[in-house]
Amino acid sequence: MGILDFLRRKPEPSAGVARERLRIIVAQERSTRGGPDYLPLLRNELLEVIRKYVNVDVEAVNISLDRDSGHEVLELSVALPDIKPAAP
Amino acid sequence: MTEIIVVTSGKGGVGKTTTSASLATGLAMSGKKVAVIDFDVGLRNLDLIMGCERRVVYDFVNVVHSEATLKQALIKDKRHENLHVLAASQTRDKDALTLEGVEKVLDELTKEGFDFVVCDSPAGIEKGAHLAMYFADHAVVVVNPEVSSVRDSDRILGLLASKTRHAERGDTPVKQHLLLTRYNPVRVEAGEMLSVKDVEDILGIPVVGVIPESENVLAASNAGVPVILDDNSNAGHAYKDTVARILGEERPLRFTEVQKKGFLKRVFGG
């Protein structure tokens, strides 16, 4: 570092910000690791069962797994198709 | 007993191939019989870094598909006779490798009495990266002190603990070695770059080595000589220390502190 470098303005230290952001995202990603591998499979099987009774779209079944203070909550929502008026 | 080491990272451009070349060369310099395999099918590069690109006749995919024997495809290093390179195919697509095919080649290398097989993984977490890590006993996870690289390494550490033969069989886990590359102590001291300790704390494992950012790395790749052979470069010495630690030796970290400069250098720069 010479005189010129000394006169130039120094950038804000940003390593601390990087460290905190990484701590949070890494902890979050580790907590969901390993769990939801079966979710796509579960979704497809549920879709098959529902389709026996109602003609629903592939995108109509939504599954999510949330962790909430010690419990795991499996949320399942199915959008049923609109009931069309009888054809004339 | 042949030990299989995967060099992996998730993120591209962090120094996997540079590390594979130097690690393989360093192990060979310690008298071990070593093969280094390029798993990046379609984007062959290890041959360039090892300086043997003009001697590639048959490649890894040819051996997997029994179009050539392992002996025909292994390129003997010009500098160390116990070091061999198996190049990736430049023309095939990544589906050319299969789990069975890779296993066949690794079994044959074991029968040939190799001490170490270094697998240079492609970037990403797709098939090529999976195949490179699947049979590994050791993993060198290359990470830069930078947010996206650190996050990707954590993902790779998770895969090593679940998607490898050791994990599936419930054997001892793959031995994980974290290698921090492109480290710049001046920027760390200025608070602009994550420190060794930051990266170790976030990922929860100690580093096996720290390779300082060095212009010699580019010079070495330009020349096709692994940087570990450059005795005038700190990066080369740091790789030598890393290889010794992987072989079980204890060595203190070097080049992680700012070098104090003399008065003239401080005034005039340089």
Short mmCIF file of C-alpha atoms in Angstrom, two decimals:
data_model
loop_
_atom_site.label_atom_id
_atom_site.label_comp_id
_atom_site.label_asym_id
_atom_site.label_seq_id
_atom_site.Cartn_x
_atom_site.Cartn_y
_atom_site.Cartn_z
CA MET A 1 0.00 0.00 0.00
CA GLY A 2 1.54 3.31 -1.03
CA ILE A 3 0.70 6.98 -0.52
CA LEU A 4 -1.84 6.92 -3.34
CA ASP A 5 -3.67 3.96 -1.82
CA PHE A 6 -3.70 5.70 1.54
CA LEU A 7 -5.39 8.76 0.06
CA ARG A 8 -8.07 6.72 -1.71
CA ARG A 9 -11.26 6.14 0.23
CA LYS A 10 -11.57 2.72 1.77
CA PRO A 11 -14.67 0.63 1.08
CA GLU A 12 -17.02 -0.18 3.96
CA PRO A 13 -16.13 -3.45 5.68
CA SER A 14 -18.72 -5.91 4.42
CA ALA A 15 -17.46 -9.28 5.68
CA GLY A 16 -19.63 -8.99 8.79
CA VAL A 17 -22.77 -8.64 6.68
CA ALA A 18 -21.75 -11.69 4.61
CA ARG A 19 -21.14 -13.70 7.78
CA GLU A 20 -24.54 -12.92 9.28
CA ARG A 21 -26.44 -13.57 6.03
CA LEU A 22 -24.66 -16.90 5.59
CA ARG A 23 -25.29 -17.96 9.21
CA ILE A 24 -29.02 -17.50 8.72
CA ILE A 25 -29.38 -19.07 5.27
CA VAL A 26 -27.13 -22.05 6.05
CA ALA A 27 -29.03 -22.77 9.29
CA GLN A 28 -32.34 -22.54 7.44
CA GLU A 29 -31.24 -24.81 4.60
CA ARG A 30 -29.80 -27.39 7.00
CA SER A 31 -33.09 -27.54 8.91
CA THR A 32 -35.04 -28.55 5.80
CA ARG A 33 -32.35 -30.88 4.44
CA GLY A 34 -33.24 -34.54 4.07
CA GLY A 35 -36.91 -34.09 4.93
CA PRO A 36 -38.95 -33.12 1.90
CA ASP A 37 -37.45 -35.66 -0.54
CA TYR A 38 -40.65 -37.70 -0.40
CA LEU A 39 -42.96 -34.74 -0.92
CA PRO A 40 -43.12 -34.90 -4.76
CA LEU A 41 -43.91 -38.64 -4.55
CA LEU A 42 -46.57 -38.08 -1.89
CA ARG A 43 -48.06 -35.33 -4.02
CA ASN A 44 -48.34 -37.61 -7.07
CA GLU A 45 -49.94 -40.45 -5.13
CA LEU A 46 -52.45 -38.12 -3.52
CA LEU A 47 -53.23 -36.71 -6.94
CA GLU A 48 -53.97 -40.22 -8.25
CA VAL A 49 -56.38 -40.91 -5.39
CA ILE A 50 -58.17 -37.59 -5.76
CA ARG A 51 -58.46 -38.11 -9.49
CA LYS A 52 -60.47 -41.29 -8.92
CA TYR A 53 -63.29 -39.08 -7.65
CA VAL A 54 -62.74 -35.58 -9.03
CA ASN A 55 -61.10 -34.53 -12.27
CA VAL A 56 -58.42 -32.20 -10.91
CA ASP A 57 -55.43 -30.69 -12.64
CA VAL A 58 -51.81 -31.68 -11.85
CA GLU A 59 -51.17 -28.19 -10.50
CA ALA A 60 -54.27 -28.32 -8.30
CA VAL A 61 -52.59 -30.17 -5.42
CA ASN A 62 -50.26 -28.13 -3.27
CA ILE A 63 -48.23 -29.65 -0.45
CA SER A 64 -45.94 -27.89 1.96
CA LEU A 65 -44.08 -28.94 5.07
CA ASP A 66 -43.55 -26.27 7.69
CA ARG A 67 -41.73 -26.40 10.96
CA ASP A 68 -43.36 -24.47 13.75
CA SER A 69 -41.89 -24.47 17.29
CA GLY A 70 -41.19 -28.18 17.44
CA HIS A 71 -44.12 -29.44 15.33
CA GLU A 72 -44.06 -30.29 11.69
CA VAL A 73 -47.16 -29.22 9.83
CA LEU A 74 -47.99 -30.92 6.55
CA GLU A 75 -50.31 -28.65 4.66
CA LEU A 76 -52.32 -29.99 1.76
CA SER A 77 -54.58 -27.91 -0.43
CA VAL A 78 -56.57 -29.08 -3.43
CA ALA A 79 -58.22 -26.64 -5.79
CA LEU A 80 -61.36 -28.32 -7.09
CA PRO A 81 -62.53 -27.38 -10.56
CA ASP A 82 -65.44 -24.96 -10.98
CA ILE A 83 -68.77 -26.64 -11.40
CA LYS A 84 -69.72 -25.85 -14.96
CA PRO A 85 -73.34 -25.17 -15.80
CA ALA A 86 -74.95 -28.10 -17.63
CA ALA A 87 -74.53 -27.94 -21.38
CA PRO A 88 -77.60 -26.64 -23.19
CA MET B 1 -6.00 -50.28 -0.35
CA THR B 2 -6.93 -47.63 -2.87
CA GLU B 3 -8.28 -44.39 -1.42
CA ILE B 4 -10.68 -42.40 -3.57
CA ILE B 5 -10.64 -38.62 -3.10
CA VAL B 6 -13.24 -36.39 -4.77
CA VAL B 7 -12.44 -32.72 -5.30
CA THR B 8 -15.77 -30.93 -5.40
CA SER B 9 -17.42 -27.58 -4.61
CA GLY B 10 -20.87 -27.07 -6.11
CA LYS B 11 -19.94 -23.65 -7.46
CA GLY B 12 -17.82 -23.34 -10.59
CA GLY B 13 -14.57 -21.43 -10.93
CA VAL B 14 -13.43 -21.82 -7.33
CA GLY B 15 -10.31 -23.90 -8.10
CA LYS B 16 -11.38 -27.56 -8.30
CA THR B 17 -9.22 -28.47 -11.28
CA THR B 18 -6.24 -26.45 -9.99
CA THR B 19 -6.63 -28.30 -6.69
CA SER B 20 -7.05 -31.74 -8.32
CA ALA B 21 -3.88 -31.24 -10.38
CA SER B 22 -1.82 -30.04 -7.40
CA LEU B 23 -3.23 -32.63 -4.99
CA ALA B 24 -2.55 -35.51 -7.41
CA THR B 25 0.95 -34.20 -8.13
CA GLY B 26 1.67 -33.69 -4.42
CA LEU B 27 0.56 -37.22 -3.54
CA ALA B 28 2.74 -38.58 -6.36
CA MET B 29 5.70 -36.55 -5.05
CA SER B 30 5.23 -38.34 -1.70
CA GLY B 31 5.85 -41.61 -3.54
CA LYS B 32 2.22 -42.69 -3.92
CA LYS B 33 0.85 -44.25 -7.08
CA VAL B 34 -1.84 -41.82 -8.19
CA ALA B 35 -4.47 -41.51 -10.92
CA VAL B 36 -6.40 -38.28 -11.44
CA ILE B 37 -9.68 -38.48 -13.38
CA ASP B 38 -11.55 -35.63 -15.07
CA PHE B 39 -15.31 -36.18 -14.56
CA ASP B 40 -16.30 -33.05 -16.49
CA VAL B 41 -17.47 -34.81 -19.65
CA GLY B 42 -17.88 -32.34 -22.52
CA LEU B 43 -15.75 -29.68 -20.81
CA ARG B 44 -12.36 -31.38 -20.48
CA ASN B 45 -9.82 -29.14 -18.72
CA LEU B 46 -7.68 -31.18 -16.37
CA ASP B 47 -5.43 -32.23 -19.29
CA LEU B 48 -4.61 -28.55 -19.93
CA ILE B 49 -3.82 -27.82 -16.28
CA MET B 50 -1.64 -30.96 -16.13
CA GLY B 51 0.03 -30.01 -19.41
CA CYS B 52 -0.79 -33.28 -21.23
CA GLU B 53 -3.51 -32.08 -23.63
CA ARG B 54 -1.64 -33.14 -26.75
CA ARG B 55 -1.16 -36.69 -25.53
CA VAL B 56 -4.85 -37.54 -25.03
CA VAL B 57 -5.76 -40.42 -27.37
CA TYR B 58 -8.40 -42.32 -25.39
CA ASP B 59 -10.46 -40.96 -22.52
CA PHE B 60 -12.52 -41.94 -19.48
CA VAL B 61 -15.71 -42.50 -21.51
CA ASN B 62 -13.86 -44.78 -23.95
CA VAL B 63 -12.81 -46.97 -21.01
CA VAL B 64 -16.33 -46.96 -19.52
CA HIS B 65 -17.73 -48.11 -22.90
CA SER B 66 -14.90 -50.67 -23.40
CA GLU B 67 -13.70 -48.87 -26.54
CA ALA B 68 -10.21 -48.73 -25.03
CA THR B 69 -8.41 -50.43 -22.18
CA LEU B 70 -7.53 -48.53 -19.03
CA LYS B 71 -3.82 -48.91 -19.88
CA GLN B 72 -4.37 -47.27 -23.27
CA ALA B 73 -6.28 -44.35 -21.77
CA LEU B 74 -4.07 -43.56 -18.76
CA ILE B 75 -1.61 -40.81 -19.66
CA LYS B 76 1.67 -41.07 -17.78
CA ASP B 77 2.77 -37.71 -16.35
CA LYS B 78 6.04 -36.44 -17.84
CA ARG B 79 7.36 -35.27 -14.47
CA HIS B 80 6.33 -38.12 -12.16
CA GLU B 81 6.18 -41.67 -13.45
CA ASN B 82 3.80 -42.82 -10.67
CA LEU B 83 1.21 -40.18 -11.68
CA HIS B 84 -1.41 -40.89 -14.36
CA VAL B 85 -4.13 -38.75 -15.90
CA LEU B 86 -7.45 -40.01 -17.26
CA ALA B 87 -8.96 -37.27 -19.41
CA ALA B 88 -12.66 -36.53 -19.82
CA SER B 89 -14.29 -37.00 -23.18
CA GLN B 90 -14.64 -33.75 -25.08
CA THR B 91 -17.27 -34.97 -27.55
CA ARG B 92 -19.74 -37.06 -25.57
CA ASP B 93 -22.55 -35.66 -23.48
CA LYS B 94 -22.69 -36.10 -19.73
CA ASP B 95 -24.99 -39.15 -19.96
CA ALA B 96 -22.03 -41.12 -21.33
CA LEU B 97 -20.99 -41.92 -17.73
CA THR B 98 -22.91 -44.45 -15.65
CA LEU B 99 -22.56 -45.55 -12.04
CA GLU B 100 -21.63 -49.09 -13.14
CA GLY B 101 -19.12 -47.76 -15.67
CA VAL B 102 -17.40 -45.54 -13.11
CA GLU B 103 -17.33 -48.42 -10.62
CA LYS B 104 -15.70 -50.66 -13.23
CA VAL B 105 -12.89 -48.16 -13.86
CA LEU B 106 -12.32 -47.55 -10.13
CA ASP B 107 -12.22 -51.32 -9.46
CA GLU B 108 -9.65 -51.75 -12.20
CA LEU B 109 -7.49 -48.94 -10.77
CA THR B 110 -7.71 -50.69 -7.39
CA LYS B 111 -6.52 -53.96 -8.96
CA GLU B 112 -3.64 -52.10 -10.62
CA GLY B 113 -2.43 -51.13 -7.15
CA PHE B 114 -3.07 -47.39 -7.19
CA ASP B 115 -2.77 -45.78 -3.74
CA PHE B 116 -4.95 -42.79 -4.56
CA VAL B 117 -7.54 -41.93 -7.19
CA VAL B 118 -8.36 -38.20 -7.35
CA CYS B 119 -11.75 -37.47 -8.95
CA ASP B 120 -12.04 -33.94 -10.35
CA SER B 121 -15.76 -33.17 -10.14
CA PRO B 122 -17.64 -30.90 -12.53
CA ALA B 123 -19.44 -27.88 -11.03
CA GLY B 124 -23.08 -28.23 -10.04
CA ILE B 125 -24.92 -31.05 -8.29
CA GLU B 126 -26.08 -32.94 -11.38
CA LYS B 127 -25.12 -36.40 -12.59
CA GLY B 128 -21.40 -35.75 -13.24
CA ALA B 129 -20.89 -34.30 -9.77
CA HIS B 130 -22.90 -37.14 -8.23
CA LEU B 131 -20.83 -39.80 -10.01
CA ALA B 132 -17.57 -38.09 -9.03
CA MET B 133 -18.48 -38.14 -5.32
CA TYR B 134 -20.42 -41.43 -5.12
CA PHE B 135 -17.50 -43.81 -4.50
CA ALA B 136 -15.33 -41.37 -2.53
CA ASP B 137 -13.60 -42.17 0.77
CA HIS B 138 -12.39 -38.58 1.17
CA ALA B 139 -13.81 -35.31 -0.13
CA VAL B 140 -11.87 -32.11 -0.59
CA VAL B 141 -14.52 -29.38 -0.68
CA VAL B 142 -13.02 -26.32 -2.35
CA VAL B 143 -14.51 -23.04 -1.14
CA ASN B 144 -13.77 -19.36 -1.77
CA PRO B 145 -14.33 -16.78 1.01
CA GLU B 146 -17.45 -15.52 -0.74
CA VAL B 147 -21.18 -15.93 0.01
CA SER B 148 -22.34 -18.04 -2.94
CA SER B 149 -19.39 -20.40 -2.73
CA VAL B 150 -19.85 -20.96 1.03
CA ARG B 151 -23.56 -21.67 0.62
CA ASP B 152 -22.94 -24.11 -2.25
CA SER B 153 -20.27 -25.92 -0.21
CA ASP B 154 -22.76 -26.46 2.57
CA ARG B 155 -25.11 -28.06 0.05
CA ILE B 156 -22.27 -30.31 -1.14
CA LEU B 157 -21.42 -31.28 2.45
CA GLY B 158 -25.06 -32.35 2.84
CA LEU B 159 -24.89 -34.46 -0.34
CA LEU B 160 -21.63 -36.10 0.79
CA ALA B 161 -23.39 -37.15 3.98
CA SER B 162 -26.37 -38.68 2.14
CA LYS B 163 -25.75 -39.45 -1.55
CA THR B 164 -22.52 -41.46 -1.46
CA ARG B 165 -21.81 -45.18 -1.24
CA HIS B 166 -20.42 -44.75 2.28
CA ALA B 167 -23.65 -43.01 3.36
CA GLU B 168 -25.98 -45.48 1.61
CA ARG B 169 -24.22 -48.49 3.13
CA GLY B 170 -24.11 -46.84 6.55
CA ASP B 171 -20.29 -47.20 6.66
CA THR B 172 -18.01 -44.64 8.21
CA PRO B 173 -18.93 -41.28 6.65
CA VAL B 174 -16.89 -39.77 3.79
CA LYS B 175 -13.97 -37.89 5.38
CA GLN B 176 -14.57 -34.22 4.65
CA HIS B 177 -11.70 -31.77 4.10
CA LEU B 178 -12.48 -28.09 3.61
CA LEU B 179 -9.98 -26.24 1.41
CA LEU B 180 -10.22 -22.46 1.37
CA THR B 181 -8.77 -21.02 -1.85
CA ARG B 182 -8.22 -17.51 -3.26
CA TYR B 183 -7.67 -16.20 0.26
CA ASN B 184 -6.49 -12.64 0.60
CA PRO B 185 -5.28 -11.80 4.16
CA VAL B 186 -5.07 -8.06 3.37
CA ARG B 187 -8.75 -7.92 2.45
CA VAL B 188 -9.67 -10.09 5.46
CA GLU B 189 -7.84 -7.70 7.78
CA ALA B 190 -9.69 -4.77 6.18
CA GLY B 191 -12.99 -6.51 6.92
CA GLU B 192 -13.81 -6.96 3.25
CA MET B 193 -13.50 -10.73 3.07
CA LEU B 194 -14.72 -13.66 5.19
CA SER B 195 -11.91 -14.99 7.39
CA VAL B 196 -10.78 -18.62 7.84
CA LYS B 197 -12.59 -18.64 11.18
CA ASP B 198 -15.81 -17.23 9.66
CA VAL B 199 -15.91 -19.99 7.04
CA GLU B 200 -15.07 -22.70 9.59
CA ASP B 201 -17.78 -21.42 11.96
CA ILE B 202 -20.47 -21.20 9.29
CA LEU B 203 -19.78 -24.63 7.80
CA GLY B 204 -18.92 -26.30 11.11
CA ILE B 205 -15.74 -28.06 9.94
CA PRO B 206 -12.07 -27.07 10.15
CA VAL B 207 -10.03 -26.24 7.05
CA VAL B 208 -7.41 -28.69 5.79
CA GLY B 209 -5.60 -25.85 4.06
CA VAL B 210 -5.76 -22.23 2.99
CA ILE B 211 -4.43 -21.34 -0.46
CA PRO B 212 -3.62 -17.63 -0.80
CA GLU B 213 -4.79 -15.74 -3.87
CA SER B 214 -1.73 -15.74 -6.11
CA GLU B 215 -0.79 -14.63 -9.59
CA ASN B 216 1.33 -17.77 -9.82
CA VAL B 217 -1.84 -19.87 -10.17
CA LEU B 218 -2.62 -18.26 -13.53
CA ALA B 219 1.00 -18.51 -14.60
CA ALA B 220 0.98 -22.21 -13.70
CA SER B 221 -2.18 -22.90 -15.68
CA ASN B 222 -0.80 -20.90 -18.62
CA ALA B 223 2.24 -23.16 -18.62
CA GLY B 224 0.41 -26.42 -17.91
CA VAL B 225 2.44 -27.06 -14.76
CA PRO B 226 0.50 -27.72 -11.51
CA VAL B 227 1.14 -24.79 -9.15
CA ILE B 228 2.39 -27.13 -6.40
CA LEU B 229 5.57 -27.49 -8.48
CA ASP B 230 6.23 -23.74 -8.30
CA ASP B 231 8.68 -23.35 -5.41
CA ASN B 232 8.58 -19.56 -5.67
CA SER B 233 4.86 -19.33 -5.01
CA ASN B 234 3.03 -19.22 -1.68
CA ALA B 235 0.11 -21.02 -3.32
CA GLY B 236 2.45 -23.88 -4.23
CA HIS B 237 3.77 -24.14 -0.66
CA ALA B 238 0.23 -23.97 0.74
CA TYR B 239 -0.75 -26.91 -1.52
CA LYS B 240 2.29 -28.88 -0.29
CA ASP B 241 1.16 -28.29 3.32
CA THR B 242 -2.39 -29.35 2.40
CA VAL B 243 -1.22 -32.62 0.82
CA ALA B 244 0.91 -33.37 3.92
CA ARG B 245 -2.14 -32.79 6.17
CA ILE B 246 -4.32 -35.08 4.04
CA LEU B 247 -1.60 -37.72 4.48
CA GLY B 248 -1.93 -37.27 8.25
CA GLU B 249 0.90 -34.88 9.03
CA GLU B 250 0.25 -31.88 11.29
CA ARG B 251 1.39 -28.55 9.90
CA PRO B 252 0.47 -25.01 11.00
CA LEU B 253 -1.41 -22.75 8.56
CA ARG B 254 0.79 -20.35 6.61
CA PHE B 255 0.07 -17.25 4.48
CA THR B 256 -3.13 -16.43 6.39
CA GLU B 257 -1.73 -13.32 8.06
CA VAL B 258 -0.79 -10.02 6.45
CA GLN B 259 2.94 -9.91 5.69
CA LYS B 260 4.51 -6.92 7.37
CA LYS B 261 6.18 -4.74 4.77
CA GLY B 262 9.41 -2.77 5.14
CA PHE B 263 9.44 1.02 5.37
CA LEU B 264 10.31 1.65 1.70
CA LYS B 265 7.57 -0.69 0.46
CA ARG B 266 5.03 1.00 2.70
CA VAL B 267 5.88 4.44 1.31
CA PHE B 268 6.31 3.57 -2.34
CA GLY B 269 3.90 0.65 -2.60
CA GLY B 270 4.56 -2.71 -4.20
#
